[in-house]
PDB file of C-alpha atoms in Angstrom:
ATOM      1  CA  MET R 620     -16.803  20.784 -49.983  1.00  0.00           C
ATOM      2  CA  PRO R 621     -13.165  21.626 -50.832  1.00  0.00           C
ATOM      3  CA  ARG R 622     -12.198  25.066 -52.041  1.00  0.00           C
ATOM      4  CA  GLU R 623     -10.739  25.633 -55.495  1.00  0.00           C
ATOM      5  CA  ASP R 624      -7.158  26.061 -54.279  1.00  0.00           C
ATOM      6  CA  GLU R 625      -7.377  23.049 -51.928  1.00  0.00           C
ATOM      7  CA  LYS R 626      -5.979  19.644 -52.933  1.00  0.00           C
ATOM      8  CA  ARG R 627      -6.607  16.401 -51.078  1.00  0.00           C
ATOM      9  CA  PHE R 628      -4.166  13.520 -50.841  1.00  0.00           C
ATOM     10  CA  VAL R 629      -4.277  10.071 -49.260  1.00  0.00           C
ATOM     11  CA  GLY R 630      -1.433   9.156 -46.938  1.00  0.00           C
ATOM     12  CA  GLU R 631      -0.315   7.015 -44.004  1.00  0.00           C
ATOM     13  CA  VAL R 632       0.635   8.210 -40.533  1.00  0.00           C
ATOM     14  CA  ILE R 633       4.255   7.254 -39.958  1.00  0.00           C
ATOM     15  CA  GLU R 634       4.948   9.190 -36.734  1.00  0.00           C
ATOM     16  CA  VAL R 635       2.769  10.568 -33.937  1.00  0.00           C
ATOM     17  CA  LEU R 636       4.096  13.871 -32.605  1.00  0.00           C
ATOM     18  CA  ARG R 637       2.969  15.948 -29.627  1.00  0.00           C
ATOM     19  CA  GLY R 638      -0.603  17.167 -29.505  1.00  0.00           C
ATOM     20  CA  PRO R 639      -2.645  16.848 -32.650  1.00  0.00           C
ATOM     21  CA  GLU R 640       0.390  16.739 -34.979  1.00  0.00           C
ATOM     22  CA  PHE R 641       1.483  13.822 -37.130  1.00  0.00           C
ATOM     23  CA  ARG R 642       4.075  13.044 -39.786  1.00  0.00           C
ATOM     24  CA  VAL R 643       2.325  11.640 -42.870  1.00  0.00           C
ATOM     25  CA  ARG R 644       3.772   9.892 -45.914  1.00  0.00           C
ATOM     26  CA  LEU R 645       1.616  10.677 -48.963  1.00  0.00           C
ATOM     27  CA  GLU R 646       0.991   8.179 -51.741  1.00  0.00           C
ATOM     28  CA  ASN R 647       3.420  10.033 -53.996  1.00  0.00           C
ATOM     29  CA  GLY R 648       6.236   9.421 -51.434  1.00  0.00           C
ATOM     30  CA  ARG R 649       6.468  12.927 -49.891  1.00  0.00           C
ATOM     31  CA  GLU R 650       6.498  13.309 -46.115  1.00  0.00           C
ATOM     32  CA  ILE R 651       4.620  16.241 -44.615  1.00  0.00           C
ATOM     33  CA  LEU R 652       3.674  17.534 -41.172  1.00  0.00           C
ATOM     34  CA  ALA R 653      -0.101  17.490 -40.587  1.00  0.00           C
ATOM     35  CA  HIS R 654      -2.492  18.229 -37.765  1.00  0.00           C
ATOM     36  CA  SER R 655      -6.021  16.963 -37.210  1.00  0.00           C
ATOM     37  CA  CYS R 656      -8.898  19.279 -38.074  1.00  0.00           C
ATOM     38  CA  GLY R 657     -11.155  20.849 -35.456  1.00  0.00           C
ATOM     39  CA  LYS R 658     -14.129  18.538 -36.102  1.00  0.00           C
ATOM     40  CA  MET R 659     -11.953  15.494 -35.512  1.00  0.00           C
ATOM     41  CA  ARG R 660     -10.720  16.944 -32.227  1.00  0.00           C
ATOM     42  CA  ARG R 661     -14.218  17.869 -31.068  1.00  0.00           C
ATOM     43  CA  LYS R 662     -15.563  14.383 -31.921  1.00  0.00           C
ATOM     44  CA  LYS R 663     -12.491  12.813 -30.286  1.00  0.00           C
ATOM     45  CA  ILE R 664     -11.568  10.721 -33.348  1.00  0.00           C
ATOM     46  CA  LYS R 665      -8.255   9.097 -32.523  1.00  0.00           C
ATOM     47  CA  ILE R 666      -5.502   8.804 -35.113  1.00  0.00           C
ATOM     48  CA  ILE R 667      -2.824   6.194 -34.474  1.00  0.00           C
ATOM     49  CA  LEU R 668       0.319   5.017 -36.192  1.00  0.00           C
ATOM     50  CA  SER R 669      -0.216   3.458 -39.660  1.00  0.00           C
ATOM     51  CA  ASP R 670      -3.735   4.878 -40.081  1.00  0.00           C
ATOM     52  CA  LYS R 671      -4.747   5.799 -43.627  1.00  0.00           C
ATOM     53  CA  VAL R 672      -5.807   9.458 -43.675  1.00  0.00           C
ATOM     54  CA  VAL R 673      -7.001  12.105 -46.162  1.00  0.00           C
ATOM     55  CA  VAL R 674      -4.877  15.256 -45.966  1.00  0.00           C
ATOM     56  CA  SER R 675      -6.012  18.646 -47.258  1.00  0.00           C
ATOM     57  CA  MET R 676      -3.275  20.988 -48.499  1.00  0.00           C
ATOM     58  CA  PHE R 677      -3.280  24.556 -49.851  1.00  0.00           C
ATOM     59  CA  LEU R 678      -0.524  24.340 -52.465  1.00  0.00           C
ATOM     60  CA  GLN R 679      -0.190  28.086 -52.887  1.00  0.00           C
ATOM     61  CA  TYR R 680       0.964  28.493 -49.262  1.00  0.00           C
ATOM     62  CA  ASP R 681       3.109  25.862 -47.525  1.00  0.00           C
ATOM     63  CA  THR R 682       3.523  22.530 -49.322  1.00  0.00           C
ATOM     64  CA  ASN R 683       5.140  20.849 -46.278  1.00  0.00           C
ATOM     65  CA  ARG R 684       2.106  21.177 -43.988  1.00  0.00           C
ATOM     66  CA  GLY R 685      -1.460  19.881 -44.184  1.00  0.00           C
ATOM     67  CA  ILE R 686      -4.664  19.242 -42.301  1.00  0.00           C
ATOM     68  CA  ILE R 687      -5.988  15.719 -41.677  1.00  0.00           C
ATOM     69  CA  VAL R 688      -9.680  15.922 -42.607  1.00  0.00           C
ATOM     70  CA  GLU R 689     -10.678  12.249 -42.584  1.00  0.00           C
ATOM     71  CA  ARG R 690      -9.485   8.892 -41.382  1.00  0.00           C
ATOM     72  CA  GLU R 691      -9.932   6.204 -44.044  1.00  0.00           C
ATOM     73  CA  GLY R 692     -12.288   3.433 -42.968  1.00  0.00           C
ATOM     74  CA  PHE R 693     -13.554   5.191 -39.868  1.00  0.00           C
ATOM     75  CA  ARG R 694     -17.213   4.871 -40.868  1.00  0.00           C
ATOM     76  CA  LYS R 695     -16.786   1.249 -41.920  1.00  0.00           C
ATOM     77  CA  LYS R 696     -15.138   0.253 -38.626  1.00  0.00           C
ATOM     78  CA  ARG R 697     -17.855   2.002 -36.692  1.00  0.00           C
ATOM     79  CA  MET R 698     -20.648   0.236 -38.609  1.00  0.00           C
ATOM     80  CA  ASP R 699     -18.884  -3.108 -38.077  1.00  0.00           C
ATOM     81  CA  ASP R 700     -18.756  -2.431 -34.314  1.00  0.00           C
ATOM     82  CA  LEU R 701     -22.512  -1.873 -34.283  1.00  0.00           C
ATOM     83  CA  GLY R 702     -23.119  -5.187 -35.974  1.00  0.00           C
ATOM     84  CA  GLU R 703     -25.616  -6.153 -38.614  1.00  0.00           C
ATOM     85  CA  GLY R 704     -29.208  -6.812 -37.695  1.00  0.00           C
ATOM     86  CA  THR R 705     -29.153  -5.122 -34.307  1.00  0.00           C
ATOM     87  CA  THR R 706     -32.326  -3.380 -33.166  1.00  0.00           C
ATOM     88  CA  LYS R 707     -32.903  -0.755 -30.585  1.00  0.00           C
ATOM     89  CA  GLY R 708     -35.245  -1.644 -27.760  1.00  0.00           C
ATOM     90  CA  LYS R 709     -37.254  -4.792 -27.332  1.00  0.00           C
ATOM     91  CA  THR R 710     -38.715  -6.778 -30.172  1.00  0.00           C
ATOM     92  CA  ARG R 711     -42.303  -8.011 -30.060  1.00  0.00           C
ATOM     93  CA  LYS R 712     -43.390 -11.541 -30.916  1.00  0.00           C
TER      94      LYS R 712
END
């Protein structure tokens, strides 16, 4: 759950920098520097060029930096990879 002073924006990754850092163009046209959050690093969620991401920013501090908290469509792609109608284990007749 976001804090009161936290704002979230949707953007697109336009440049992959070293480590977990990325240059992101927000929907309002601004370009910021953002890094992936700790949960994304621990779960090894890859972010590539032109991915749609959700960026969290604390506007009272630095408005040129943010944290990538979610990759748009990640859950949908993962569910599509699993396929519909798959079952675990053997089915009985």
